[in-house]
């Protein structure tokens, strides 16, 4: 019976991992984001940075080099995001090339350190095509739970950054 319980527990854990992990990027997926986002919002230490990141030029990479190169580009972006953030931060793939990160205990200077570290990491890449992320953020303070407002602020800033790179 104990063997059966351990086997069942391993099976359930494996199913949960597959259900909540993006198979390409090996980060949490949109389903998990929708389930855990509010929980993180309510329980994370403040300040809490919410970052929205979008991969730059993914369509151009897919069109010129193929979808395999685009998939590799996405995976590289996630590796770099994981490299410059802490193990206690939470990264979700919320769309095709869009990501959300929750960074507990992170203020504006902390987000700027992440941006600087990412810029250095991207500058060192040798992918054969331009690579970068557009990043927007919002900082939630003590007692602040208006997630929709903060997501809208971070998302709008991300789009401004993205448009600024095109113009």
mmCIF file of C-alpha atoms in Angstrom:
data_model
loop_
_atom_site.group_PDB
_atom_site.id
_atom_site.type_symbol
_atom_site.label_atom_id
_atom_site.label_comp_id
_atom_site.label_asym_id
_atom_site.label_seq_id
_atom_site.Cartn_x
_atom_site.Cartn_y
_atom_site.Cartn_z
ATOM 1 C CA UNK A 1 0.000 0.000 0.000
ATOM 2 C CA UNK A 2 2.832 2.405 0.856
ATOM 3 C CA UNK A 3 4.410 1.710 -2.541
ATOM 4 C CA UNK A 4 1.092 2.465 -4.258
ATOM 5 C CA UNK A 5 0.743 5.755 -2.348
ATOM 6 C CA UNK A 6 4.274 6.814 -3.291
ATOM 7 C CA UNK A 7 3.641 5.878 -6.898
ATOM 8 C CA UNK A 8 0.369 7.793 -6.924
ATOM 9 C CA UNK A 9 2.019 10.815 -5.302
ATOM 10 C CA UNK A 10 4.802 10.788 -7.909
ATOM 11 C CA UNK A 11 2.219 10.496 -10.670
ATOM 12 C CA UNK A 12 0.205 13.450 -9.334
ATOM 13 C CA UNK A 13 3.341 15.572 -8.955
ATOM 14 C CA UNK A 14 4.387 14.729 -12.504
ATOM 15 C CA UNK A 15 0.942 15.652 -13.822
ATOM 16 C CA UNK A 16 0.982 18.941 -11.917
ATOM 17 C CA UNK A 17 4.407 19.800 -13.281
ATOM 18 C CA UNK A 18 3.293 19.100 -16.842
ATOM 19 C CA UNK A 19 0.033 20.997 -16.348
ATOM 20 C CA UNK A 20 1.714 24.143 -14.971
ATOM 21 C CA UNK A 21 5.053 24.223 -16.789
ATOM 22 C CA UNK A 22 5.601 25.615 -20.263
ATOM 23 C CA UNK A 23 7.333 22.762 -22.081
ATOM 24 C CA UNK A 24 9.408 24.979 -24.391
ATOM 25 C CA UNK A 25 10.613 27.555 -21.874
ATOM 26 C CA UNK A 26 10.618 25.453 -18.707
ATOM 27 C CA UNK A 27 8.942 28.187 -16.685
ATOM 28 C CA UNK A 28 5.432 28.371 -15.276
ATOM 29 C CA UNK A 29 2.647 28.715 -17.843
ATOM 30 C CA UNK A 30 -0.464 30.863 -18.268
ATOM 31 C CA UNK A 31 -2.689 28.347 -16.472
ATOM 32 C CA UNK A 32 -0.452 28.510 -13.409
ATOM 33 C CA UNK A 33 -0.308 32.315 -13.692
ATOM 34 C CA UNK A 34 -4.079 32.532 -13.555
ATOM 35 C CA UNK A 35 -4.198 30.199 -10.548
ATOM 36 C CA UNK A 36 -1.243 31.565 -8.565
ATOM 37 C CA UNK A 37 -0.992 35.210 -9.612
ATOM 38 C CA UNK A 38 -3.535 36.495 -7.118
ATOM 39 C CA UNK A 39 -2.109 34.275 -4.371
ATOM 40 C CA UNK A 40 1.361 35.735 -4.956
ATOM 41 C CA UNK A 41 -0.098 39.219 -5.010
ATOM 42 C CA UNK A 42 -1.795 38.713 -1.662
ATOM 43 C CA UNK A 43 1.070 36.980 0.155
ATOM 44 C CA UNK A 44 4.337 38.337 -1.271
ATOM 45 C CA UNK A 45 6.461 40.743 0.765
ATOM 46 C CA UNK A 46 6.338 44.388 -0.293
ATOM 47 C CA UNK A 47 7.581 46.129 -2.240
ATOM 48 C CA UNK A 48 6.600 43.687 -4.958
ATOM 49 C CA UNK A 49 7.761 44.332 -8.500
ATOM 50 C CA UNK A 50 5.556 43.097 -11.307
ATOM 51 C CA UNK A 51 7.475 42.929 -14.575
ATOM 52 C CA UNK A 52 5.948 42.343 -17.996
ATOM 53 C CA UNK A 53 8.510 41.362 -20.641
ATOM 54 C CA UNK A 54 8.063 40.833 -24.355
ATOM 55 C CA UNK A 55 10.626 39.256 -26.685
ATOM 56 C CA UNK A 56 11.790 41.701 -29.353
ATOM 57 C CA UNK A 57 11.799 40.714 -33.033
ATOM 58 C CA UNK A 58 10.503 37.157 -32.564
ATOM 59 C CA UNK A 59 8.374 37.314 -35.714
ATOM 60 C CA UNK A 60 11.362 38.487 -37.757
ATOM 61 C CA UNK A 61 13.484 35.631 -36.366
ATOM 62 C CA UNK A 62 10.750 33.100 -37.151
ATOM 63 C CA UNK A 63 10.289 34.508 -40.676
ATOM 64 C CA UNK A 64 13.995 34.695 -41.524
ATOM 65 C CA UNK A 65 15.510 31.748 -39.657
ATOM 66 C CA UNK A 66 12.535 29.454 -39.031
ATOM 67 C CA UNK A 67 10.464 28.516 -36.007
ATOM 68 C CA UNK A 68 13.174 26.312 -34.523
ATOM 69 C CA UNK A 69 15.409 29.399 -34.266
ATOM 70 C CA UNK A 70 12.465 31.317 -32.792
ATOM 71 C CA UNK A 71 11.926 28.599 -30.185
ATOM 72 C CA UNK A 72 15.626 28.693 -29.309
ATOM 73 C CA UNK A 73 15.434 32.476 -29.014
ATOM 74 C CA UNK A 74 12.506 32.206 -26.580
ATOM 75 C CA UNK A 75 14.381 29.610 -24.523
ATOM 76 C CA UNK A 76 17.488 31.832 -24.401
ATOM 77 C CA UNK A 77 15.399 34.785 -23.203
ATOM 78 C CA UNK A 78 13.964 32.686 -20.390
ATOM 79 C CA UNK A 79 17.408 31.411 -19.398
ATOM 80 C CA UNK A 80 18.637 34.990 -19.159
ATOM 81 C CA UNK A 81 15.593 36.089 -17.148
ATOM 82 C CA UNK A 82 16.201 33.228 -14.734
ATOM 83 C CA UNK A 83 19.904 34.074 -14.564
ATOM 84 C CA UNK A 84 19.354 37.695 -13.507
ATOM 85 C CA UNK A 85 16.523 37.022 -11.040
ATOM 86 C CA UNK A 86 16.466 35.175 -7.730
ATOM 87 C CA UNK A 87 15.192 31.687 -7.004
ATOM 88 C CA UNK A 88 12.307 33.179 -4.979
ATOM 89 C CA UNK A 89 11.079 35.232 -7.938
ATOM 90 C CA UNK A 90 8.303 33.726 -10.058
ATOM 91 C CA UNK A 91 8.399 33.681 -13.863
ATOM 92 C CA UNK A 92 5.394 32.870 -16.047
ATOM 93 C CA UNK A 93 5.020 32.610 -19.818
ATOM 94 C CA UNK A 94 1.652 34.320 -20.282
ATOM 95 C CA UNK A 95 1.548 34.473 -24.066
ATOM 96 C CA UNK A 96 3.503 33.508 -27.146
ATOM 97 C CA UNK A 97 6.433 35.824 -26.436
ATOM 98 C CA UNK A 98 5.200 37.606 -23.309
ATOM 99 C CA UNK A 99 6.268 36.893 -19.749
ATOM 100 C CA UNK A 100 5.272 38.100 -16.296
ATOM 101 C CA UNK A 101 7.559 38.079 -13.274
ATOM 102 C CA UNK A 102 6.777 38.654 -9.619
ATOM 103 C CA UNK A 103 9.785 39.841 -7.619
ATOM 104 C CA UNK A 104 9.013 40.051 -3.887
ATOM 105 C CA UNK A 105 10.993 42.596 -1.901
ATOM 106 C CA UNK A 106 12.083 44.399 -5.076
ATOM 107 C CA UNK A 107 11.856 48.160 -5.527
ATOM 108 C CA UNK A 108 12.609 50.403 -8.541
ATOM 109 C CA UNK A 109 16.415 50.287 -8.070
ATOM 110 C CA UNK A 110 16.121 46.478 -7.947
ATOM 111 C CA UNK A 111 14.245 46.432 -11.250
ATOM 112 C CA UNK A 112 16.854 48.736 -12.788
ATOM 113 C CA UNK A 113 19.612 46.325 -11.668
ATOM 114 C CA UNK A 114 17.746 43.537 -13.457
ATOM 115 C CA UNK A 115 17.403 45.652 -16.613
ATOM 116 C CA UNK A 116 21.121 46.463 -16.537
ATOM 117 C CA UNK A 117 22.067 42.827 -15.985
ATOM 118 C CA UNK A 118 19.794 41.721 -18.836
ATOM 119 C CA UNK A 119 21.287 44.325 -21.180
ATOM 120 C CA UNK A 120 24.769 42.967 -20.414
ATOM 121 C CA UNK A 121 23.647 39.384 -20.956
ATOM 122 C CA UNK A 122 21.978 40.196 -24.274
ATOM 123 C CA UNK A 123 25.009 42.205 -25.444
ATOM 124 C CA UNK A 124 27.195 39.127 -24.884
ATOM 125 C CA UNK A 125 24.952 36.809 -26.939
ATOM 126 C CA UNK A 126 26.025 35.548 -30.336
ATOM 127 C CA UNK A 127 22.779 34.329 -31.906
ATOM 128 C CA UNK A 128 23.151 35.571 -35.479
ATOM 129 C CA UNK A 129 20.243 37.985 -35.053
ATOM 130 C CA UNK A 130 19.387 40.877 -32.742
ATOM 131 C CA UNK A 131 18.064 39.709 -29.383
ATOM 132 C CA UNK A 132 16.466 41.651 -26.563
ATOM 133 C CA UNK A 133 13.426 42.031 -24.327
ATOM 134 C CA UNK A 134 11.177 45.015 -23.842
ATOM 135 C CA UNK A 135 10.375 45.363 -20.156
ATOM 136 C CA UNK A 136 7.769 47.302 -18.250
ATOM 137 C CA UNK A 137 7.135 47.206 -14.531
ATOM 138 C CA UNK A 138 5.051 48.448 -11.668
ATOM 139 C CA UNK A 139 5.819 48.376 -7.948
ATOM 140 C CA UNK A 140 3.136 47.307 -5.487
ATOM 141 C CA UNK A 141 3.434 48.769 -2.014
ATOM 142 C CA UNK A 142 2.118 47.679 1.374
ATOM 143 C CA UNK A 143 -1.575 46.816 1.246
ATOM 144 C CA UNK A 144 -1.726 47.348 -2.517
ATOM 145 C CA UNK A 145 -3.743 44.621 -4.218
ATOM 146 C CA UNK A 146 -5.000 46.339 -7.368
ATOM 147 C CA UNK A 147 -3.376 43.810 -9.655
ATOM 148 C CA UNK A 148 -5.241 44.881 -12.783
ATOM 149 C CA UNK A 149 -4.023 48.476 -12.460
ATOM 150 C CA UNK A 150 -0.421 47.413 -11.884
ATOM 151 C CA UNK A 151 -0.486 44.938 -14.750
ATOM 152 C CA UNK A 152 -1.863 47.663 -17.038
ATOM 153 C CA UNK A 153 0.914 50.062 -15.967
ATOM 154 C CA UNK A 154 3.647 47.444 -16.547
ATOM 155 C CA UNK A 155 2.144 46.334 -19.856
ATOM 156 C CA UNK A 156 1.793 49.913 -21.150
ATOM 157 C CA UNK A 157 5.405 50.706 -20.222
ATOM 158 C CA UNK A 158 6.575 47.526 -21.951
ATOM 159 C CA UNK A 159 4.753 48.553 -25.158
ATOM 160 C CA UNK A 160 6.238 52.081 -24.961
ATOM 161 C CA UNK A 161 9.724 50.555 -24.698
ATOM 162 C CA UNK A 162 8.995 48.224 -27.613
ATOM 163 C CA UNK A 163 7.680 51.073 -29.806
ATOM 164 C CA UNK A 164 10.700 53.213 -28.885
ATOM 165 C CA UNK A 165 13.005 50.532 -30.291
ATOM 166 C CA UNK A 166 11.145 50.519 -33.600
ATOM 167 C CA UNK A 167 11.049 54.265 -34.123
#
